[in-house]
Short mmCIF file of C-alpha atoms in Angstrom, two decimals:
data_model
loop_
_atom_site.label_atom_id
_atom_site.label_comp_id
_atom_site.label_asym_id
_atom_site.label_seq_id
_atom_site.Cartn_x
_atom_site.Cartn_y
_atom_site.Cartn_z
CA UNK A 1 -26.70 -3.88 47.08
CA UNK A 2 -23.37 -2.80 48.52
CA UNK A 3 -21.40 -3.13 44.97
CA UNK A 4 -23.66 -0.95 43.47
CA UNK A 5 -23.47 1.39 46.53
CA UNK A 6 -19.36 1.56 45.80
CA UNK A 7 -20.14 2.31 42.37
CA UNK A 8 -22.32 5.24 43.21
CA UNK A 9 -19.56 6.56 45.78
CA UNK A 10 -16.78 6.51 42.89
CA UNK A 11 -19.21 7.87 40.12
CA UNK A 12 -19.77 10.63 42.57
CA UNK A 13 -16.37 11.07 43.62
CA UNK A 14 -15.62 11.20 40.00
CA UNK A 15 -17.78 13.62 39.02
CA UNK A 16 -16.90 15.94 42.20
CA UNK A 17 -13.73 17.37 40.43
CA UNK A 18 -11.50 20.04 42.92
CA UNK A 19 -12.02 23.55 41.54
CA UNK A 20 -8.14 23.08 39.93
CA UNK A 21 -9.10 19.93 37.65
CA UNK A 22 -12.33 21.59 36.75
CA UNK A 23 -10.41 24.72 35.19
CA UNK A 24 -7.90 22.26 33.41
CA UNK A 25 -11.09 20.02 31.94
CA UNK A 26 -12.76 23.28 31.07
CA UNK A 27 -10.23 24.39 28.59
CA UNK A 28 -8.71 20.83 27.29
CA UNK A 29 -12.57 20.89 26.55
CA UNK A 30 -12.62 24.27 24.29
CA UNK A 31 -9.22 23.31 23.23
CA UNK A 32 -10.40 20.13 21.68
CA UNK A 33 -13.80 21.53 19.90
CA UNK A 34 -12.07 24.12 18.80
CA UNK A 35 -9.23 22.35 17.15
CA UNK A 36 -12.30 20.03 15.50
CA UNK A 37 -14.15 22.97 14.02
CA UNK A 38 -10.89 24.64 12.80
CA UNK A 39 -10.05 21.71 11.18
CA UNK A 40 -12.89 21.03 8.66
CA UNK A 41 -12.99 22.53 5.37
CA UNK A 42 -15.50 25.11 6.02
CA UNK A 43 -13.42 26.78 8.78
CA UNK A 44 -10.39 27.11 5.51
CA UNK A 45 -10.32 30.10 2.74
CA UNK A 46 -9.55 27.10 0.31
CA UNK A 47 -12.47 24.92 1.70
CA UNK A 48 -9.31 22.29 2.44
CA UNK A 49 -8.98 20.40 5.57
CA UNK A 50 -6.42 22.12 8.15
CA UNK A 51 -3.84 20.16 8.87
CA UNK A 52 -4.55 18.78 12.54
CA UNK A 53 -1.51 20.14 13.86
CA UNK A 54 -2.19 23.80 12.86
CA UNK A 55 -5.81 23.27 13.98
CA UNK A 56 -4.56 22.65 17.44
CA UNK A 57 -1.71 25.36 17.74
CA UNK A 58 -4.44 27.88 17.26
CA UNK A 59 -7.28 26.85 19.12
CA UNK A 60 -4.86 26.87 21.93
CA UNK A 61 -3.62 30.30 20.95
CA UNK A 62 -6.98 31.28 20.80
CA UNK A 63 -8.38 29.45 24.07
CA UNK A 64 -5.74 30.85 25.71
CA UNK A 65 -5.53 33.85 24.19
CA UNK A 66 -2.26 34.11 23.28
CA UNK A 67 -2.04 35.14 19.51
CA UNK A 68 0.77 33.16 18.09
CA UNK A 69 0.36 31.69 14.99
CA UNK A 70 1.37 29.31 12.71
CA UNK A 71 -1.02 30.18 9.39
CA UNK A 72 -1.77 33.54 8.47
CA UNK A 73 -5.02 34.99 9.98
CA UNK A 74 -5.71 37.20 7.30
CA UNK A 75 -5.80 34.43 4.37
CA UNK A 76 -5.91 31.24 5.55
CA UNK A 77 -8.96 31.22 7.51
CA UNK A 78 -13.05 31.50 6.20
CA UNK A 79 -15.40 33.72 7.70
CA UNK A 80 -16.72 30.51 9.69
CA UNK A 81 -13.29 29.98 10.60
CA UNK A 82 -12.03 33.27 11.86
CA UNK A 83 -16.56 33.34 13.84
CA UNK A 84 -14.38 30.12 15.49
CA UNK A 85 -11.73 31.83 16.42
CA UNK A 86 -13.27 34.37 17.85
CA UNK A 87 -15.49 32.85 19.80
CA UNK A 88 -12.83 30.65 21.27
CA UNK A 89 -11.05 34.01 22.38
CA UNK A 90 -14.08 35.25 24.34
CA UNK A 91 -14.92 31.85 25.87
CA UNK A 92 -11.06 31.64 26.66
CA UNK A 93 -10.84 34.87 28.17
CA UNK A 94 -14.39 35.25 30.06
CA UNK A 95 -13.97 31.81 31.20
CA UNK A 96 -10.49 32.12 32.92
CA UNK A 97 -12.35 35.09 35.17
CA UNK A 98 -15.30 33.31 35.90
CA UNK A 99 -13.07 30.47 36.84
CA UNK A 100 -11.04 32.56 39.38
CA UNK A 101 -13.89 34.05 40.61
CA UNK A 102 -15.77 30.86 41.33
CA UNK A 103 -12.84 29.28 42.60
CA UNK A 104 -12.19 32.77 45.17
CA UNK A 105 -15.83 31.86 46.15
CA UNK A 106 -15.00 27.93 47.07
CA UNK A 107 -11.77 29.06 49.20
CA UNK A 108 -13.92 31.33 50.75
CA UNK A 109 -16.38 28.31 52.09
CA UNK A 110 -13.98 25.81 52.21
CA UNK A 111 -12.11 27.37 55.32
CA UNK A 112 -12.90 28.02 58.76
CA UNK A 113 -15.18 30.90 60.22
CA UNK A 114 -12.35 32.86 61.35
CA UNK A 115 -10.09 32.02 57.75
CA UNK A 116 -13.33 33.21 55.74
CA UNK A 117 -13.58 36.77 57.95
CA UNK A 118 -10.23 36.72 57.40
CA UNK A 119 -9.91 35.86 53.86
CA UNK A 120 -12.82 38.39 53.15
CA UNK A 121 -11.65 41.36 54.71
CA UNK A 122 -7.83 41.12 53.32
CA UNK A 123 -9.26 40.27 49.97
CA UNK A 124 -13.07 42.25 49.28
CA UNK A 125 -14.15 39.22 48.70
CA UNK A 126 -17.90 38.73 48.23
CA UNK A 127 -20.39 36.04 49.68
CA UNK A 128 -20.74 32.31 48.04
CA UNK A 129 -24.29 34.05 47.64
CA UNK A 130 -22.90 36.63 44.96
CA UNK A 131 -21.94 34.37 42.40
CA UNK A 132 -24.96 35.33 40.18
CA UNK A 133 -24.09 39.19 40.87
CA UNK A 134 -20.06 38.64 40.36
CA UNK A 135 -20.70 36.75 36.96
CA UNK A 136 -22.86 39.19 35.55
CA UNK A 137 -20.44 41.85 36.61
CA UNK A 138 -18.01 40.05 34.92
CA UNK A 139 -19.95 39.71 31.69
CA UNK A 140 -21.53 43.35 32.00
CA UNK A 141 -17.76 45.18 32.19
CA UNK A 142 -16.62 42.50 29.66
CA UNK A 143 -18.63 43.46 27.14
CA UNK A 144 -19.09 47.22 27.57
CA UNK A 145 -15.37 47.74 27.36
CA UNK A 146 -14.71 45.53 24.89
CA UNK A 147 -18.23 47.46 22.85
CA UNK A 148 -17.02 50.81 23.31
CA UNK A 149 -13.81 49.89 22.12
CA UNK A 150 -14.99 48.14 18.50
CA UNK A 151 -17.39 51.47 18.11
CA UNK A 152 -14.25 53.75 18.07
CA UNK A 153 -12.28 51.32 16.03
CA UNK A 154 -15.13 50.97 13.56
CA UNK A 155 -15.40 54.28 13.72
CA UNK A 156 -11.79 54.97 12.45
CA UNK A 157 -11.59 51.91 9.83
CA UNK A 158 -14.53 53.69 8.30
CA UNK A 159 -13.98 57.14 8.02
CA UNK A 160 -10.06 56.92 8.39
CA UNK A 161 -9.47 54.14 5.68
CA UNK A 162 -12.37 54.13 3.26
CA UNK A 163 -13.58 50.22 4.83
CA UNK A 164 -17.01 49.46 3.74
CA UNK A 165 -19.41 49.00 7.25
CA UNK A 166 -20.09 46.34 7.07
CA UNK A 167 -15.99 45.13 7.33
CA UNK A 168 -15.23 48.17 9.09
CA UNK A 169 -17.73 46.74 11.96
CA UNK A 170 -16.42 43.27 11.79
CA UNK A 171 -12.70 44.31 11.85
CA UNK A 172 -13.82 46.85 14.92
CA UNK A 173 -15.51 44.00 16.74
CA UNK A 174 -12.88 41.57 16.27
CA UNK A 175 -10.07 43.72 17.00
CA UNK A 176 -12.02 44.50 20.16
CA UNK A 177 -12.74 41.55 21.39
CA UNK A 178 -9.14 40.47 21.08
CA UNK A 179 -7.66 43.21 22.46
CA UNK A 180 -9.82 42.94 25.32
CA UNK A 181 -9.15 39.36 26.11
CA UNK A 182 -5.13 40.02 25.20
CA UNK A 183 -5.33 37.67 22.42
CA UNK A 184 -3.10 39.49 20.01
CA UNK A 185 -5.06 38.45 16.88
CA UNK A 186 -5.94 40.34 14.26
CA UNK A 187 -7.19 40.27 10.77
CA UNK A 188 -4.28 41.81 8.73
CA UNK A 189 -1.12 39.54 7.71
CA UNK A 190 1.53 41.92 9.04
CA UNK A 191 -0.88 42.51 11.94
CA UNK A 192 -1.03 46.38 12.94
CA UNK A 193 1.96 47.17 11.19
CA UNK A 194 -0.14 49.65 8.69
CA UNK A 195 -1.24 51.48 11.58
CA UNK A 196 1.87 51.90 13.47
CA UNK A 197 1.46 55.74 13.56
CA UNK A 198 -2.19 55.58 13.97
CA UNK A 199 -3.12 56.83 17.84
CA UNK A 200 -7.25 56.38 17.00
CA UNK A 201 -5.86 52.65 16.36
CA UNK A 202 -3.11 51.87 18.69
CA UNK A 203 -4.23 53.95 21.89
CA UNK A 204 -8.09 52.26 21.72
CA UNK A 205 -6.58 48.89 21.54
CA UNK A 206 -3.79 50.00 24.35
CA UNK A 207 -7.00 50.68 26.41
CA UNK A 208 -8.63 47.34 26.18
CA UNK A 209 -5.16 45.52 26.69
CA UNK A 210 -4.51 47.31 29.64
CA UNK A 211 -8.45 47.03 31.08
CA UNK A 212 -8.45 43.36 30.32
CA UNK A 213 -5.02 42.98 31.69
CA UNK A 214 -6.08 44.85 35.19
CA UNK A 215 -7.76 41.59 36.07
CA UNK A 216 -11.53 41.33 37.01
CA UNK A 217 -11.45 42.22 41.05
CA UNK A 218 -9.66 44.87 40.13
CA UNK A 219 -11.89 46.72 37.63
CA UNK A 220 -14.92 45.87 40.02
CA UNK A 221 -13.60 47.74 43.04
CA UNK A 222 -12.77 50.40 40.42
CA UNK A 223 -15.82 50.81 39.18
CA UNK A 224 -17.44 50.68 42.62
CA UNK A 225 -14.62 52.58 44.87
CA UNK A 226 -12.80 54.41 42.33
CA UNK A 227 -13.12 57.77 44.50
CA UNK A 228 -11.88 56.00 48.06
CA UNK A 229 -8.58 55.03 47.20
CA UNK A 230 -8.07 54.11 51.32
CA UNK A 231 -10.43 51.16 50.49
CA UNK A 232 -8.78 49.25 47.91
CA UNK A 233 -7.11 46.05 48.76
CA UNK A 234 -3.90 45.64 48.61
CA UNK A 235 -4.48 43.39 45.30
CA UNK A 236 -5.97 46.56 44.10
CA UNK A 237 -3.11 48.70 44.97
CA UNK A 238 0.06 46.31 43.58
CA UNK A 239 -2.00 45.49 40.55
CA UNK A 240 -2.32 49.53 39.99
CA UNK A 241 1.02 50.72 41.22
CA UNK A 242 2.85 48.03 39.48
CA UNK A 243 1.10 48.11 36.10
CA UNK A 244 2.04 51.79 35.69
CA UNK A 245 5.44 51.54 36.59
CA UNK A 246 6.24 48.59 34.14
CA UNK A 247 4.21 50.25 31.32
CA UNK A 248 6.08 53.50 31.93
CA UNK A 249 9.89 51.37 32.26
CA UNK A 250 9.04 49.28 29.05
CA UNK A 251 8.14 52.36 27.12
CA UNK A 252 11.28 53.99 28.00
CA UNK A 253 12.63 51.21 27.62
CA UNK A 254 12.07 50.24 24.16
CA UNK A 255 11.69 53.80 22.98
CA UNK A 256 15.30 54.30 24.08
CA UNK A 257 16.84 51.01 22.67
CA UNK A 258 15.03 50.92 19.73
CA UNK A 259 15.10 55.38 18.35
CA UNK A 260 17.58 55.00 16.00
CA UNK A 261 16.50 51.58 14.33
CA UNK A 262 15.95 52.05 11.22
CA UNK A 263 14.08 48.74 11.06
CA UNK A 264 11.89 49.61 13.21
CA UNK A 265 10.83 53.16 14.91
CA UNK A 266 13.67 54.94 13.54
CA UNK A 267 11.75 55.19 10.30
CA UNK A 268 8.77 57.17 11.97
CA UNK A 269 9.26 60.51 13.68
CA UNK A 270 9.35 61.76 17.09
CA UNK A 271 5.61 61.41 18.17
CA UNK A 272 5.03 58.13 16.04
CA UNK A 273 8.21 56.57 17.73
CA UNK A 274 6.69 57.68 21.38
CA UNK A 275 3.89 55.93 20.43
CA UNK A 276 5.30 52.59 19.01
CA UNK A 277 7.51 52.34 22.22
CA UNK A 278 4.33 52.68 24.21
CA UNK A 279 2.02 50.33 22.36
CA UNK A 280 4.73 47.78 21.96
CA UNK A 281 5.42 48.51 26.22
CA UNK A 282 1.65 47.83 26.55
CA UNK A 283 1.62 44.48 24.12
CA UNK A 284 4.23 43.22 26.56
CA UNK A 285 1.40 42.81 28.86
CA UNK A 286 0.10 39.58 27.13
CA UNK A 287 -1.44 40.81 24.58
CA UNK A 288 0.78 40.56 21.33
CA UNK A 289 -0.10 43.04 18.56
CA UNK A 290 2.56 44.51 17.10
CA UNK A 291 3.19 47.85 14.78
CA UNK A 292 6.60 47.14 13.98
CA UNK A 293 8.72 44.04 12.91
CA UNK A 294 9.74 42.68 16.37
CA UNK A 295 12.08 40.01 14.24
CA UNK A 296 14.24 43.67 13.18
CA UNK A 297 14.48 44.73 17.18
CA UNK A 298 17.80 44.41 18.84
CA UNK A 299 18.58 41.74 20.68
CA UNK A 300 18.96 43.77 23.82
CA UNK A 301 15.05 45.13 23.55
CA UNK A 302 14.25 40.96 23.04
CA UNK A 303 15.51 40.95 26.36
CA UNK A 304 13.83 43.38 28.27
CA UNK A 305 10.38 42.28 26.61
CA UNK A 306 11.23 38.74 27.46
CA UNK A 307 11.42 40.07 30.96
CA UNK A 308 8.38 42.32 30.84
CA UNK A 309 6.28 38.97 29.01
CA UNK A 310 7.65 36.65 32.23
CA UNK A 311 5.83 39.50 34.28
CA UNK A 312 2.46 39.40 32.67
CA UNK A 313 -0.75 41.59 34.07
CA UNK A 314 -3.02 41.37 36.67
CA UNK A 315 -4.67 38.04 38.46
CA UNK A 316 -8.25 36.97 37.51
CA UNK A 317 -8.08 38.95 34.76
CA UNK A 318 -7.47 38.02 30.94
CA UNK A 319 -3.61 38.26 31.04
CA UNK A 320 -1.06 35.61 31.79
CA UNK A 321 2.57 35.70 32.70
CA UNK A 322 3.29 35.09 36.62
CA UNK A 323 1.59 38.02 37.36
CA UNK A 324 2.31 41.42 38.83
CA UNK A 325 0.93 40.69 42.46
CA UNK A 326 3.62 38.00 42.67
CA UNK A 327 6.76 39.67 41.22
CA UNK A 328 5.55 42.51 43.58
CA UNK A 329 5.67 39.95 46.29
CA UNK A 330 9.28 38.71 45.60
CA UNK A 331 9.79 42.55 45.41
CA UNK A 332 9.07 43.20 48.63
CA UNK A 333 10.44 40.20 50.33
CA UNK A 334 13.84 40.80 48.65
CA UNK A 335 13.50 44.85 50.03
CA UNK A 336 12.90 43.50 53.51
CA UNK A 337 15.74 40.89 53.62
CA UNK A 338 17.83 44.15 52.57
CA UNK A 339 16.19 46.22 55.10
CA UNK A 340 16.77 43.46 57.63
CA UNK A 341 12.98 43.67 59.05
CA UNK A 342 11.53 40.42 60.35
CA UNK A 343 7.98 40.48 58.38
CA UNK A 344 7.04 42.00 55.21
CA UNK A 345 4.82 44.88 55.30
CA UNK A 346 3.36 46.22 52.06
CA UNK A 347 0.86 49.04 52.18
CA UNK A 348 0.63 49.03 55.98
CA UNK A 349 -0.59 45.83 56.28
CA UNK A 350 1.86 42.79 56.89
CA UNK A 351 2.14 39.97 54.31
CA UNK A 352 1.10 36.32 55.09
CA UNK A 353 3.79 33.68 54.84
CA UNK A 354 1.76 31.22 53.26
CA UNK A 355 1.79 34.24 50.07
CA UNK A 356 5.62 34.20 50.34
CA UNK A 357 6.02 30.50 49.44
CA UNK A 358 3.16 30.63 46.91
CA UNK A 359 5.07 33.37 44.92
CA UNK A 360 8.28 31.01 45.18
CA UNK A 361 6.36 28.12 43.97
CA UNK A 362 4.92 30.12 41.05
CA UNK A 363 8.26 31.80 39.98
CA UNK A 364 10.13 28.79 40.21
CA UNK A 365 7.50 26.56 38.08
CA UNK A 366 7.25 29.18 35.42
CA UNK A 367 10.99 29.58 35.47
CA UNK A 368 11.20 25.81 34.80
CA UNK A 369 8.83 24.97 32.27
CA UNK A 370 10.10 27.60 30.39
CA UNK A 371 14.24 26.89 29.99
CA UNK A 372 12.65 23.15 29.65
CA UNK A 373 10.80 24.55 26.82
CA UNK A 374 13.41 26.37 25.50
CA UNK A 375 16.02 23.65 25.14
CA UNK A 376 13.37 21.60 23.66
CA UNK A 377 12.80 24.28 21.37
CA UNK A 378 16.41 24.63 20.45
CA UNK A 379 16.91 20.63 20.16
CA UNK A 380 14.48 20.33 17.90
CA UNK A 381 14.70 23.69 15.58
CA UNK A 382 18.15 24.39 15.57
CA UNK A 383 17.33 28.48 16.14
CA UNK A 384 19.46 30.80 18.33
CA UNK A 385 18.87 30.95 22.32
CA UNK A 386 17.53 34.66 22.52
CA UNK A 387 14.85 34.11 19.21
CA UNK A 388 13.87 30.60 20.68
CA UNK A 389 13.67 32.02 24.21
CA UNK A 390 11.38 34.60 23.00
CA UNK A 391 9.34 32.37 21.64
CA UNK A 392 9.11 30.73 24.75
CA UNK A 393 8.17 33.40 26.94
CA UNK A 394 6.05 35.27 24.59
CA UNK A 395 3.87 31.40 25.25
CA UNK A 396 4.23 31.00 28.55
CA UNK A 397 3.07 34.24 29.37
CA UNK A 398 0.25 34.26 26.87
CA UNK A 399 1.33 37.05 24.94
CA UNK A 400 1.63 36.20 21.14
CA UNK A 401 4.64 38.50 20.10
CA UNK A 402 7.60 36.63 18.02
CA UNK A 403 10.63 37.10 15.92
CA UNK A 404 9.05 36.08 13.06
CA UNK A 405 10.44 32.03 13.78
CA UNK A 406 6.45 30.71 14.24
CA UNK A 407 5.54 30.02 10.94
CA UNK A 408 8.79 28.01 9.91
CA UNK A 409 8.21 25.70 13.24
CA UNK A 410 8.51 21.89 13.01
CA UNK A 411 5.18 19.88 14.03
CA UNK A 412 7.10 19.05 17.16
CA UNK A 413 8.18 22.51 17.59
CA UNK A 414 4.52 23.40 17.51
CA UNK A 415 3.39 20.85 20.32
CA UNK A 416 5.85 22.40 22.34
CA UNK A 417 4.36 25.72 22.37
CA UNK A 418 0.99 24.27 22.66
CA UNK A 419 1.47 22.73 25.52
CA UNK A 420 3.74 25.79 27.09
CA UNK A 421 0.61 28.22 26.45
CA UNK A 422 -2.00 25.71 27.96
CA UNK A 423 0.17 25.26 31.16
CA UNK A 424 1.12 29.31 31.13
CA UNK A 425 -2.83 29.97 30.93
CA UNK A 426 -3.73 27.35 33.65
CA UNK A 427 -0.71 27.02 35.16
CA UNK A 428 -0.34 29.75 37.74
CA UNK A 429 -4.19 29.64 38.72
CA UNK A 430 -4.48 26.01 39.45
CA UNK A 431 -1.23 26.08 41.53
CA UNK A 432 -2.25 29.38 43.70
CA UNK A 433 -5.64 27.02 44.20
CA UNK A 434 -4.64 23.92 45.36
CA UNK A 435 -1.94 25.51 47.65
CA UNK A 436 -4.60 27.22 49.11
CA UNK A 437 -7.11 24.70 49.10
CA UNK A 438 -5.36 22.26 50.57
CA UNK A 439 -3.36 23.09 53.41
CA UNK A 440 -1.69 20.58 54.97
CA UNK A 441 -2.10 20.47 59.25
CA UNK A 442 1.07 19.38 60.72
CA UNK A 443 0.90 18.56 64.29
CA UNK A 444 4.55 18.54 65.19
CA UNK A 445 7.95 21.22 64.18
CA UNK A 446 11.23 19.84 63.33
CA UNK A 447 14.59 21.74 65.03
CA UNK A 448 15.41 24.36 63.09
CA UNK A 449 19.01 24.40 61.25
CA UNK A 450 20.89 27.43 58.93
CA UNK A 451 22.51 26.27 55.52
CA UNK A 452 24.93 29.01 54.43
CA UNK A 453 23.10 30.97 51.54
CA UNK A 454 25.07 32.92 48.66
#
């Protein structure tokens, strides 16, 4: 009896997976459906097998709703095939905030009486009771944004550009949906270029990117507290403050740097170009539509956007990047080593330690995987630094947006991004988890000691 006792203790210890490995199994999972449905005939215009390669660059895209591509949306795929696609950008994007959400819920129960009070207050967090309530939340602002959104933009293809209902529905709902989740596909080959000047296009789809992007606890309290401003947390408040003041610098940003471009806003005038430099401020945000050719933007606009992509949107929410709680962080730590305070205080209420290394950690990591990327990229493409290191970026941060280089990528090129856009979607979450999951006791301190620094 006791061998098949063992056995039962490791199939259940198997099947017990930590909250991190769970997310990770969860979207290999849709990854690897996805690139089997993708791949058969019926999902191609041509009825052809997809090569397997291409199958799996953009269920990832899609999974993890980035947007780049490697096939043209618009002609390559069937109506099954683009139904797919879709689908795999909802699942991709609901699931990621039902993930974090769950996974707030577990920290919350894992940790001591006083850590959970703790924990709850600093946070809003709700009871391990709630998760029927939270989900449904979840699902209920999900798909009321992302609804009002495809009735304005059905709305528009309709009356504005002749579309027959029935596609002017499906090209509402789809551009919806993937706005929404900050997926970046759409179903035109030079993706919103057409619409460029187009506000009832561009500002509808701004909406969704920046809702989505906002991140799930946020839009809750929102929704719930949105006239008590002296109740939001303090994830509420960097998540606000610092998504308008990036959207604000990238739009004068890129308005600024790119005016006179011919190639690119310099061909529209004055109100059209405000608006480009806005959308394309707002894409930045992980979501990847663009109205003009980025490949045509100057190098020194690449830059800024490559910094603005790092950044990303909100936690828990459908964007990626490193997020703006933890370059806020960093922020605030660097303004207090100037300041020459002992803590960090942000908002009136001082900043755990433990946050300060888990920003570090998650900086650093992105950081890393994405200059490893990039020489990759460059070893085996042969492409500049800045267009490859836009390319990497624009995947590690989920975004979508490129120089035009995605299409003409080598098979190996193509794993490489793959693999950069899984880790950028899972990346940051499973690392924030397991640091805070499983804290390590120590019972003793070593003596302290200086190194010079700078």
């Amino acid at each position: 009896m006791l061998p098949r006792v063992v056995a039962g203790t490791r199939r259940r210890r198997v099947l017990r997976l930590h909250p991190a490995q769970a997310v990770v199994f969860g979207f290999a999972s849709a990854v690897l459906v996805g690139t089997a449905l993708l791949a058969l005939p019926i999902s191609a215009a041509d009825r052809r097998p997809t090569d397997l390669v291409d199958a799996l660059f953009t269920a990832v895209s899609a999974v993890c709703v980035t947007g780049l591509v490697t096939l043209d949306t618009a002609t390559h795929w069937s109506g099954f095939g683009l139904a797919v696609i879709l689908i795999l950008i909802q699942l991709g994007g609901l699931g990621i905030m039902v993930f974090a959400t769950l996974i707030g819920l577990v920290i919350v129960r894992r940790v001591s009486v006083r850590s959970r009070l703790n924990t709850a207050a600093e946070t809003d967090a709700v009871g391990s009771a709630d998760v029927r309530r939270v989900v449904r939340g979840i699902l209920i602002s999900s798909l009321l944004i992302e609804a009002v959104v495809a009735v304005v933009l059905t709305a528009r293809f309709a009356w504005g550009y002749g579309f027959d209902p029935l596609r002017a529905a499906w090209n509402g709902l789809f551009h919806a949906v993937s706005s929404f989740n900050n997926a970046g596909f759409a179903l035109f080959s030079d993706n919103l270029i057409p619409f460029a000047a187009d506000p009832w296009i561009c500002l509808p789809i701004c909406a969704a990117v920046i809702l989505g992007g906002l991140g799930f606890p946020v839009i809750m309290q929102l929704r719930s507290e949105w006239r008590v401003p002296r109740r939001w947390t303090m994830n509420t408040r960097l998540v606000l403050v610092m998504t308008v003041m990036l959207l604000l610098g990238g739009s004068v940003y890129i308005t600024v740097l790119e005016w006179e471009n011919p190639a690119t806003l310099g061909a529209y005038d004055p109100a059209s170009r405000l608006l480009i430099g806005f959308f394309h401020s707002v894409q930045t945000r992980t979501a990847g539509f663009n109205s003009v050719d980025i490949g045509q933007m100057r190098d020194e606009t690449w830059v800024g956007m490559d910094v603005l992509m790092f950044i990303g949107g909100g936690p828990a929410g459908t964007a990626g990047g490193i997020k703006v709680t933890t370059f806020a962080v960093l922020l605030f730590i660097l303004l207090t080593e100037l300041r020459g305070e002992g803590a960090v205080n942000i908002f009136g209420k001082r900043l755990s330690r433990a946050v300060h290394r888990q920003a570090i950690a998650v900086v650093l990591m992105a950081m890393g995987a994405v200059m490893a990327a990039t020489i990759a990229l460059m070893l085996v493409t042969g492409y500049p630094f800045d267009r490859v290191l836009f390319e990497a970026v624009s995947a590690f941060g989920t975004v979508g947006l490129s120089t035009g280089i995605t299409y003409e990528l080598p098979p190996a090129a193509e794993i490489i991004l793959s693999a950069l856009m899984f880790l950028g979607r899972i990346g940051p979450l499973t690392l924030g988890s397991a640091l805070a999951l499983r804290p390590r006791r120590i019972l003793y301190e070593l003596p302290k000691e200086r190194p010079a620094i700078g």
